[in-house]
mmCIF file of C-alpha atoms in Angstrom:
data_model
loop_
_atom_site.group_PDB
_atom_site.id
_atom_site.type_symbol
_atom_site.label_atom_id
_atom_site.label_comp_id
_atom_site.label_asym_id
_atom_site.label_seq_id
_atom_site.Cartn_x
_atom_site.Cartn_y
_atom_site.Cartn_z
ATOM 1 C CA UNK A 1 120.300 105.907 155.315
ATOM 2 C CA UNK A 2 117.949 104.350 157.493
ATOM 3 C CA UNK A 3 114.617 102.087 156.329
ATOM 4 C CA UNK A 4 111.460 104.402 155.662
ATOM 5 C CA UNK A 5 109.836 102.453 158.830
ATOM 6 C CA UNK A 6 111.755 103.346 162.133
ATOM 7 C CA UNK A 7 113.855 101.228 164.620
ATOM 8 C CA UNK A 8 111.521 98.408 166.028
ATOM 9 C CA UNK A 9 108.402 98.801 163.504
ATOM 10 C CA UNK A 10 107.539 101.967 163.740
ATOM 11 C CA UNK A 11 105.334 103.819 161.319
ATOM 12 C CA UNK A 12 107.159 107.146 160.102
ATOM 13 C CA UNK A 13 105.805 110.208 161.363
ATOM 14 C CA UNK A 14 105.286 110.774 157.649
ATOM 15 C CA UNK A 15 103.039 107.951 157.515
ATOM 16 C CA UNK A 16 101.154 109.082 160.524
ATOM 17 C CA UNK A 17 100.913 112.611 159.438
ATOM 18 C CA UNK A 18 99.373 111.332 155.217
ATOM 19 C CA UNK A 19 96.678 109.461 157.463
ATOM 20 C CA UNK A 20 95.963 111.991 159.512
ATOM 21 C CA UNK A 21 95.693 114.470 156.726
ATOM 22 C CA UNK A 22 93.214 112.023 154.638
ATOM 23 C CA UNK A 23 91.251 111.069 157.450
ATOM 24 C CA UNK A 24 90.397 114.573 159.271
ATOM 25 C CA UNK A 25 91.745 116.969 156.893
ATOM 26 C CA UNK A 26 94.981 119.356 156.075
ATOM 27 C CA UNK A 27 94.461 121.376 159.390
ATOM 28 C CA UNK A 28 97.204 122.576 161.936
ATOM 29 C CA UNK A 29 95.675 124.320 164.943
ATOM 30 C CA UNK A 30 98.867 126.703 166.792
ATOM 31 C CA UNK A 31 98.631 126.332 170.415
ATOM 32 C CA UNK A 32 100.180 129.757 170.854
ATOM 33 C CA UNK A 33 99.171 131.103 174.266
ATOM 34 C CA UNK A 34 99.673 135.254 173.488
ATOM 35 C CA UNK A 35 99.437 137.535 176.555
ATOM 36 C CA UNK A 36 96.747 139.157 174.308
ATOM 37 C CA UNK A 37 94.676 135.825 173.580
ATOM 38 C CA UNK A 38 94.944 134.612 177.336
ATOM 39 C CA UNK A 39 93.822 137.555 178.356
ATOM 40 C CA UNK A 40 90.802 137.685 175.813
ATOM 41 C CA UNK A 41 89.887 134.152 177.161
ATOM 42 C CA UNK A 42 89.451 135.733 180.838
ATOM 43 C CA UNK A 43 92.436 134.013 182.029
ATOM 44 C CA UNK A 44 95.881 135.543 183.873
ATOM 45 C CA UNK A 45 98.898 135.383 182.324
ATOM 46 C CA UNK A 46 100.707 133.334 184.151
ATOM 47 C CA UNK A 47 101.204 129.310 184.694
ATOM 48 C CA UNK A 48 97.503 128.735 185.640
ATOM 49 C CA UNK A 49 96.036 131.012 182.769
ATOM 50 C CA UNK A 50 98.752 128.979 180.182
ATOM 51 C CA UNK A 51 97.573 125.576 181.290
ATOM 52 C CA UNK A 52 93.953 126.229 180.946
ATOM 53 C CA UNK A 53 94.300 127.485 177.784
ATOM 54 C CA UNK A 54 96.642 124.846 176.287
ATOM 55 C CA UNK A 55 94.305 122.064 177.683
ATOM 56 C CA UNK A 56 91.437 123.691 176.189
ATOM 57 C CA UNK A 57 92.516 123.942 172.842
ATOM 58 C CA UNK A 58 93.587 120.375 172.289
ATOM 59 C CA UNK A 59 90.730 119.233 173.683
ATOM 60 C CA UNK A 60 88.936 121.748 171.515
ATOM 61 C CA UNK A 61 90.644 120.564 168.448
ATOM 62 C CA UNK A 62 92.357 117.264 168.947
ATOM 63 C CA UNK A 63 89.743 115.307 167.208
ATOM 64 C CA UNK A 64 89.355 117.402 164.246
ATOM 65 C CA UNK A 65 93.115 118.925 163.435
ATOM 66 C CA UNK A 66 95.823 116.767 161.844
ATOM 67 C CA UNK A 67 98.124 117.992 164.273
ATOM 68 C CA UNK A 68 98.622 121.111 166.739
ATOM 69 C CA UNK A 69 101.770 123.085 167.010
ATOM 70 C CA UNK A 70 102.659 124.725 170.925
ATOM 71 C CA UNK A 71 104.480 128.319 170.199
ATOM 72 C CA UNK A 72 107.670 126.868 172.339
ATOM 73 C CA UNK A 73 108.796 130.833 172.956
ATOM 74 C CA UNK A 74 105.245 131.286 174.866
ATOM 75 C CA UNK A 75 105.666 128.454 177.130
ATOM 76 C CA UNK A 76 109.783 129.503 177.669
ATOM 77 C CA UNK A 77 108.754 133.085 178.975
ATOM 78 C CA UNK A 78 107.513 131.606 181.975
ATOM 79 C CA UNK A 79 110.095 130.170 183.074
ATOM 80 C CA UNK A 80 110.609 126.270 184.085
ATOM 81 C CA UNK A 81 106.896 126.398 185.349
ATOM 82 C CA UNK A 82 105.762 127.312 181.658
ATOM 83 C CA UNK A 83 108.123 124.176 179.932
ATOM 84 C CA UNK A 84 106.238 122.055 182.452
ATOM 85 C CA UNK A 85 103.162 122.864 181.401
ATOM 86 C CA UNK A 86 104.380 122.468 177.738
ATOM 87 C CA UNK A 87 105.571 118.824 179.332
ATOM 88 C CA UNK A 88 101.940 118.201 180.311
ATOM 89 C CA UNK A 89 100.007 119.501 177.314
ATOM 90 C CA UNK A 90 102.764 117.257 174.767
ATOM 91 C CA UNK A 91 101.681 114.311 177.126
ATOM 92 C CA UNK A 92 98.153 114.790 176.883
ATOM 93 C CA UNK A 93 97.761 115.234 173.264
ATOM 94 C CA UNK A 94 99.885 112.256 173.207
ATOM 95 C CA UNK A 95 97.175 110.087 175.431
ATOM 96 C CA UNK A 96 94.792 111.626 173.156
ATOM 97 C CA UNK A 97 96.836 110.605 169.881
ATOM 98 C CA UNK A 98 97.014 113.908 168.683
ATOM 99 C CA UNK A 99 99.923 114.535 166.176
ATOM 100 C CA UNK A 100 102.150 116.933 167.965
ATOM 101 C CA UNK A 101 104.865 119.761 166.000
ATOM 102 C CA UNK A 102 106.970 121.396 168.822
ATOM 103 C CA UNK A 103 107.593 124.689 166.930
ATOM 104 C CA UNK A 104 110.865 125.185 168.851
ATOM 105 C CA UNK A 105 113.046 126.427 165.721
ATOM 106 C CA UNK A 106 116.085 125.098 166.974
ATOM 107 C CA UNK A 107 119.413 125.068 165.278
ATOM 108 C CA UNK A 108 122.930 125.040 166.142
ATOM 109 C CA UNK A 109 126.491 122.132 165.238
ATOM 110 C CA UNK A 110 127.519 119.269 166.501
ATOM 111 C CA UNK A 111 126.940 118.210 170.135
ATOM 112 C CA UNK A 112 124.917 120.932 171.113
ATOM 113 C CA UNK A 113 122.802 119.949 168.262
ATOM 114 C CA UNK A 114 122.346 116.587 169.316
ATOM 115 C CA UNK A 115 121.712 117.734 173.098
ATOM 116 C CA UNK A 116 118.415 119.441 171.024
ATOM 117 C CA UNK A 117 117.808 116.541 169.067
ATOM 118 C CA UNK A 118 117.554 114.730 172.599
ATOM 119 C CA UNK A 119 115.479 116.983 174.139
ATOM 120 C CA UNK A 120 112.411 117.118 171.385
ATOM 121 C CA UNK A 121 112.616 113.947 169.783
ATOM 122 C CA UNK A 122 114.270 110.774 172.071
ATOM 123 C CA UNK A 123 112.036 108.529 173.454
ATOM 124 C CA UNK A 124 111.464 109.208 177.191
ATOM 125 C CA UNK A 125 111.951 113.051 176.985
ATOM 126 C CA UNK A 126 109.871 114.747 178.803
ATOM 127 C CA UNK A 127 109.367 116.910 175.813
ATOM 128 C CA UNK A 128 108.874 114.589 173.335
ATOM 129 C CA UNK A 129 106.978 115.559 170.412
ATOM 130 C CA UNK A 130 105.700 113.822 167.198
ATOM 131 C CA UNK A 131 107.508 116.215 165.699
ATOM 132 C CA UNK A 132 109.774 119.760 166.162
ATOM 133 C CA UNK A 133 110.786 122.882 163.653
ATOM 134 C CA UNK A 134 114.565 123.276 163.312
ATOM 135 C CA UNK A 135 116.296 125.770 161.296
ATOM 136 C CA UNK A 136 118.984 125.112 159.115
ATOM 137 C CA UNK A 137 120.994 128.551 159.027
ATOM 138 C CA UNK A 138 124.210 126.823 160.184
ATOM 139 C CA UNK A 139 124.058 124.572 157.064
ATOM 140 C CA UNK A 140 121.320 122.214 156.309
ATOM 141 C CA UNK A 141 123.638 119.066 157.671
ATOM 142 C CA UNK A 142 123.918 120.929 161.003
ATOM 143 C CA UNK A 143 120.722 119.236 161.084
ATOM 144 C CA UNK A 144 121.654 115.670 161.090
ATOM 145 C CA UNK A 145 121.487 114.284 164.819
ATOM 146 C CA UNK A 146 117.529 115.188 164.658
ATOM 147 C CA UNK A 147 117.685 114.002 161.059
ATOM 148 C CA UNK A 148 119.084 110.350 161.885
ATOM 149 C CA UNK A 149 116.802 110.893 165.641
ATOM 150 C CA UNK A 150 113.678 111.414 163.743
ATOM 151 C CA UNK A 151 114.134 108.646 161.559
ATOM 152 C CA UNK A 152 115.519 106.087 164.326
ATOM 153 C CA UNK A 153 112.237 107.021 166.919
ATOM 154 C CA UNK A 154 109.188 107.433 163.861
ATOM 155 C CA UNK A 155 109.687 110.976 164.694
ATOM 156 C CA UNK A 156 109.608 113.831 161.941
ATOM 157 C CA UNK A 157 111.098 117.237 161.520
ATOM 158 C CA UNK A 158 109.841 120.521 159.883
ATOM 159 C CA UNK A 159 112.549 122.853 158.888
ATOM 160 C CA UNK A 160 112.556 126.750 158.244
ATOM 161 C CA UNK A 161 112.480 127.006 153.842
ATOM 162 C CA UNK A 162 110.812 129.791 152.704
ATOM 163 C CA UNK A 163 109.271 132.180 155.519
ATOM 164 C CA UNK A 164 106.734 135.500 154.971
ATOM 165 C CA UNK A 165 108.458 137.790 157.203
ATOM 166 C CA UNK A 166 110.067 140.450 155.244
ATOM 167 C CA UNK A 167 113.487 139.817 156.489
ATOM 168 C CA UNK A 168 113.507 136.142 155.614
ATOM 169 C CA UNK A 169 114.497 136.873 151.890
ATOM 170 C CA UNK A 170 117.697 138.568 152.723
ATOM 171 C CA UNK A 171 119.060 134.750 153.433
ATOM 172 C CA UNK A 172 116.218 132.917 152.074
ATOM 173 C CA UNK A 173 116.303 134.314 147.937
ATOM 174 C CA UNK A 174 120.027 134.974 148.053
ATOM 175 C CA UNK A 175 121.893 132.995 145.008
ATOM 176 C CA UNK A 176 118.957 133.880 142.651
ATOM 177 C CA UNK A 177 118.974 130.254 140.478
ATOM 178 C CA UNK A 178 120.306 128.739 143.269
ATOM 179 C CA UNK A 179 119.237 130.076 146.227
ATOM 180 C CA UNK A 180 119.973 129.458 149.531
ATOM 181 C CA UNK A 181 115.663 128.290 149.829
ATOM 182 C CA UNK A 182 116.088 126.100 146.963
ATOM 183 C CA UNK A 183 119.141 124.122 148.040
ATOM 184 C CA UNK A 184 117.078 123.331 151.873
ATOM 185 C CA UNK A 185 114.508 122.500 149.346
ATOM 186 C CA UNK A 186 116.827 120.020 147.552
ATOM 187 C CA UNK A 187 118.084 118.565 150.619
ATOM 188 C CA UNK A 188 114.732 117.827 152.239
ATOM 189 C CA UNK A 189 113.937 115.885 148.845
ATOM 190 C CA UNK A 190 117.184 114.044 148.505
ATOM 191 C CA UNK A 191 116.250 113.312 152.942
ATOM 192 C CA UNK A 192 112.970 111.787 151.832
ATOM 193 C CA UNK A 193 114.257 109.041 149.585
ATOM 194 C CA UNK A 194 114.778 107.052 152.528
ATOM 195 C CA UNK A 195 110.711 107.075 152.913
ATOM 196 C CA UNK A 196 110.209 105.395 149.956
ATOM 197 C CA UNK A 197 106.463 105.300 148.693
ATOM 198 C CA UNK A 198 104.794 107.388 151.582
ATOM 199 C CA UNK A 199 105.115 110.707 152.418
ATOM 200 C CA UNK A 200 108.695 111.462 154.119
ATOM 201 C CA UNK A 201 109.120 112.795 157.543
ATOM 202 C CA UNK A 202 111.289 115.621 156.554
ATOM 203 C CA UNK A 203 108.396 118.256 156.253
ATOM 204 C CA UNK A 204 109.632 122.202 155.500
ATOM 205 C CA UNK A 205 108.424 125.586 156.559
ATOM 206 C CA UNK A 206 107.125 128.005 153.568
ATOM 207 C CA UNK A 207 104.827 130.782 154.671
ATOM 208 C CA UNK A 208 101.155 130.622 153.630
ATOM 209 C CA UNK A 209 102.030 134.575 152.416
ATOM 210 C CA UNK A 210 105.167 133.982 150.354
ATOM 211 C CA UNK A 211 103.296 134.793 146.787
ATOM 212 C CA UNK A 212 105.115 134.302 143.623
ATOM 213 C CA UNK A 213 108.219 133.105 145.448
ATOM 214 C CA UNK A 214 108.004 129.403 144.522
ATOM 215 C CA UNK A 215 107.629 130.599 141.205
ATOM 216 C CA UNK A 216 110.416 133.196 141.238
ATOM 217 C CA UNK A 217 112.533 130.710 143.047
ATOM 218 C CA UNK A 218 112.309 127.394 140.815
ATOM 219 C CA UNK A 219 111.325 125.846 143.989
ATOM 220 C CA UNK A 220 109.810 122.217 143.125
ATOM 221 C CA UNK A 221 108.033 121.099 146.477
ATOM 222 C CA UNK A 222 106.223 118.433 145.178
ATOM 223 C CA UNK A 223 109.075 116.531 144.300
ATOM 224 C CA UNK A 224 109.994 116.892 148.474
ATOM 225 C CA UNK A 225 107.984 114.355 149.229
ATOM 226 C CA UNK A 226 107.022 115.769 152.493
ATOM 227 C CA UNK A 227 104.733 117.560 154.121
ATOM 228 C CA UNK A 228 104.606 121.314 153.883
ATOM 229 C CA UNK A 229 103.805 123.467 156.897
ATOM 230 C CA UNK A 230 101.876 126.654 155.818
ATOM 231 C CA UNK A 231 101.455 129.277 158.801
ATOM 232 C CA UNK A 232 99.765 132.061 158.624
ATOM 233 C CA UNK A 233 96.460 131.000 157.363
ATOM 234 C CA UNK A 234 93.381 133.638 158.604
ATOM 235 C CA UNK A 235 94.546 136.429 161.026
ATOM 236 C CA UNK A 236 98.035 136.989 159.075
ATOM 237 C CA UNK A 237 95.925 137.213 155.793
ATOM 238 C CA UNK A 238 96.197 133.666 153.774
ATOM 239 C CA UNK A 239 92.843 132.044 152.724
ATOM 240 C CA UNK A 240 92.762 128.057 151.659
ATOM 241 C CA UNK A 241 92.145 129.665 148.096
ATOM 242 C CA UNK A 242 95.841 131.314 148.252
ATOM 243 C CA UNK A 243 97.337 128.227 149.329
ATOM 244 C CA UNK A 244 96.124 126.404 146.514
ATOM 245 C CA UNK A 245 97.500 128.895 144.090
ATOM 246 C CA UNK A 246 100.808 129.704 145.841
ATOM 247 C CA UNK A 247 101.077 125.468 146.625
ATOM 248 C CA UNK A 248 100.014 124.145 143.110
ATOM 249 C CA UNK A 249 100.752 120.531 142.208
ATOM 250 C CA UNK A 250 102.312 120.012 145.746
ATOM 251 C CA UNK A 251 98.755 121.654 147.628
ATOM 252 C CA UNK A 252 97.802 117.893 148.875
ATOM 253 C CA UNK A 253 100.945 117.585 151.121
ATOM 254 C CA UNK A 254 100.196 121.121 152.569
ATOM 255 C CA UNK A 255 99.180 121.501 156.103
ATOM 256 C CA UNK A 256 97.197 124.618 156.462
ATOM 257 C CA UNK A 257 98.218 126.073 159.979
ATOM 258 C CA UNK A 258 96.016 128.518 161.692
ATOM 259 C CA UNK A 259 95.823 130.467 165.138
ATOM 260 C CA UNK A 260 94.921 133.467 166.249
ATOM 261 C CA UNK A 261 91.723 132.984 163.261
ATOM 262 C CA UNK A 262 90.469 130.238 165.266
ATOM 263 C CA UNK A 263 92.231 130.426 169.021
ATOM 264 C CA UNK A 264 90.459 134.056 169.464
ATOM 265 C CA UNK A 265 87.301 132.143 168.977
ATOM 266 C CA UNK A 266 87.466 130.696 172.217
ATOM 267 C CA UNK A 267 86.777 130.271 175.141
ATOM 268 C CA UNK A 268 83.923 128.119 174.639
ATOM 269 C CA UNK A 269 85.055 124.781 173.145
ATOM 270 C CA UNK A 270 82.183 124.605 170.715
ATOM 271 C CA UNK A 271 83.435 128.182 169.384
ATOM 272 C CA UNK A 272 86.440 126.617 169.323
ATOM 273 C CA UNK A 273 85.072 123.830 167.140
ATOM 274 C CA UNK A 274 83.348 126.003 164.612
ATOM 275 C CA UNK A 275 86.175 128.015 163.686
ATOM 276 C CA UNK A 276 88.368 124.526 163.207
ATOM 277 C CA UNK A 277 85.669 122.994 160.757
ATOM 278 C CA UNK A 278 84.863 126.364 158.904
ATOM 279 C CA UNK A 279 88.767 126.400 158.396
ATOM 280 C CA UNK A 280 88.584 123.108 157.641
ATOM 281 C CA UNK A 281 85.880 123.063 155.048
ATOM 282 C CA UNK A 282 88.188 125.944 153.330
ATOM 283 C CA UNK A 283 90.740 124.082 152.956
ATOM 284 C CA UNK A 284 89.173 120.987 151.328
ATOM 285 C CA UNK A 285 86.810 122.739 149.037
ATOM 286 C CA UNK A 286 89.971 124.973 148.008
#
């Protein structure tokens, strides 16, 4: 496996991420431009009205969020002129070194995996992000071109675990003991030794709603080693207090991410603001 530092010195995403998480606190602000939220803020739906917003939230929250995570889907629905605008809001937060997570959910074997691998995490890409969401339905290896990617460019990945929507434990609980949750689990952890004495760059998915599941499951997170990210935090009903109960021992690699709770706040960019560092001050007094 590759060294825990990337080709040519880089620092790990993981790395990145831990400092960003110490120094401004466990905070993921969605950039999820709804028809519903754009049109709340005043603004069309369409190219103009998705740009605006975008542009507004990170410069809303880019100094005060660990990272911020674009809803791919809402950028893809409008069509190339949407993905460009995704381009341009990935290269701004990236001028503004603002930890990016492309929440793309991609997934899929072999060279059409690698094509994806290309697209969200090579250097050069237009779409380049710090990091991108994958799923691992077609086997958790399926994964490995981002895998090896990540690791090669200081790049990170966040794949799909343990997710609140009901259907998720139909595929996600099955196997009981050894369920198909806890073996992603297992190979995340056994993906972070190769980060050895930081925090790996193999992060995971579990919904900020899932409950007792961790507990029902046997699912050890700590011992991942990577970061954890936790959406649905405010408007889907998670408080920082329920995070700390459902996350336990593994709460301080937990990245809290909220969106709607603190993107309806806007337009104004101090609204904007408040609702970050209330969210914020949840979190670390949780």
């Amino acid at each position: 496996m590759p060294e825990a530092v990337a080709a040519a010195g880089r620092e790990s995403f993981g790395s990145r991420l831990g400092r960003a998480m110490a120094d401004r606190g466990p905070l993921c602000v969605g950039i999820d431009p709804h028809p519903a939220l754009l049109q709340g803020w005043g603004l069309n739906d369409d190219v103009a009205g998705l740009e605006r917003f975008s542009l507004t939230v990170l410069e809303a929250v880019g100094s005060l969020a660990a990272a911020v995570k674009p809803q791919v889907a809402l950028y893809e629905r409008h069509g190339s002129a949407g993905m460009a605008v995704l381009e341009r809001t990935l290269a701004a937060a990236a001028e503004a070194s603002v930890l990016t997570i492309a929440d793309a959910k991609r997934g899929d074997i072999g060279s059409t995996m690698a094509a994806y691998a290309d697209a969200w995490l090579r250097d050069g890409s237009a779409l380049a992000a710090d990091s991108v969401t994958l799923s691992p339905y077609l086997g958790f290896e399926s994964l490995r071109p981002a895998l090896d990617l990540a690791a090669e460019t200081g790049r990170g990945v966040f794949v799909l675990a343990l997710t609140s929507n009901p259907e998720g434990a139909s595929v996600q609980h099955v196997g009981g003991a050894d369920s198909v949750a806890r073996r992603i689990v297992q190979a995340a952890a056994a993906e972070n030794r190769r980060y050895a004495g930081e925090l790996g760059s193999t992060g995971l998915v579990v919904g900020a709603t899932v409950g007792s599941a961790l507990t029902d499951l046997d699912l050890d997170l700590a011992a991942v080693r990577g970061p954890i990210l936790a959406p649905g935090l405010g408007a889907q009903g998670a408080t920082a207090a329920d995070l700390r109960r459902t996350f336990g021992s593994a709460y301080g690699q937990v990245l809290g991410t909220s969106s709607r709770d603190i993107l309806g706040a806007g337009p104004r960019i101090q609204d904007l603001q408040d609702a970050a560092r209330r969210t914020l001050e949840e979190l670390r007094s949780a």
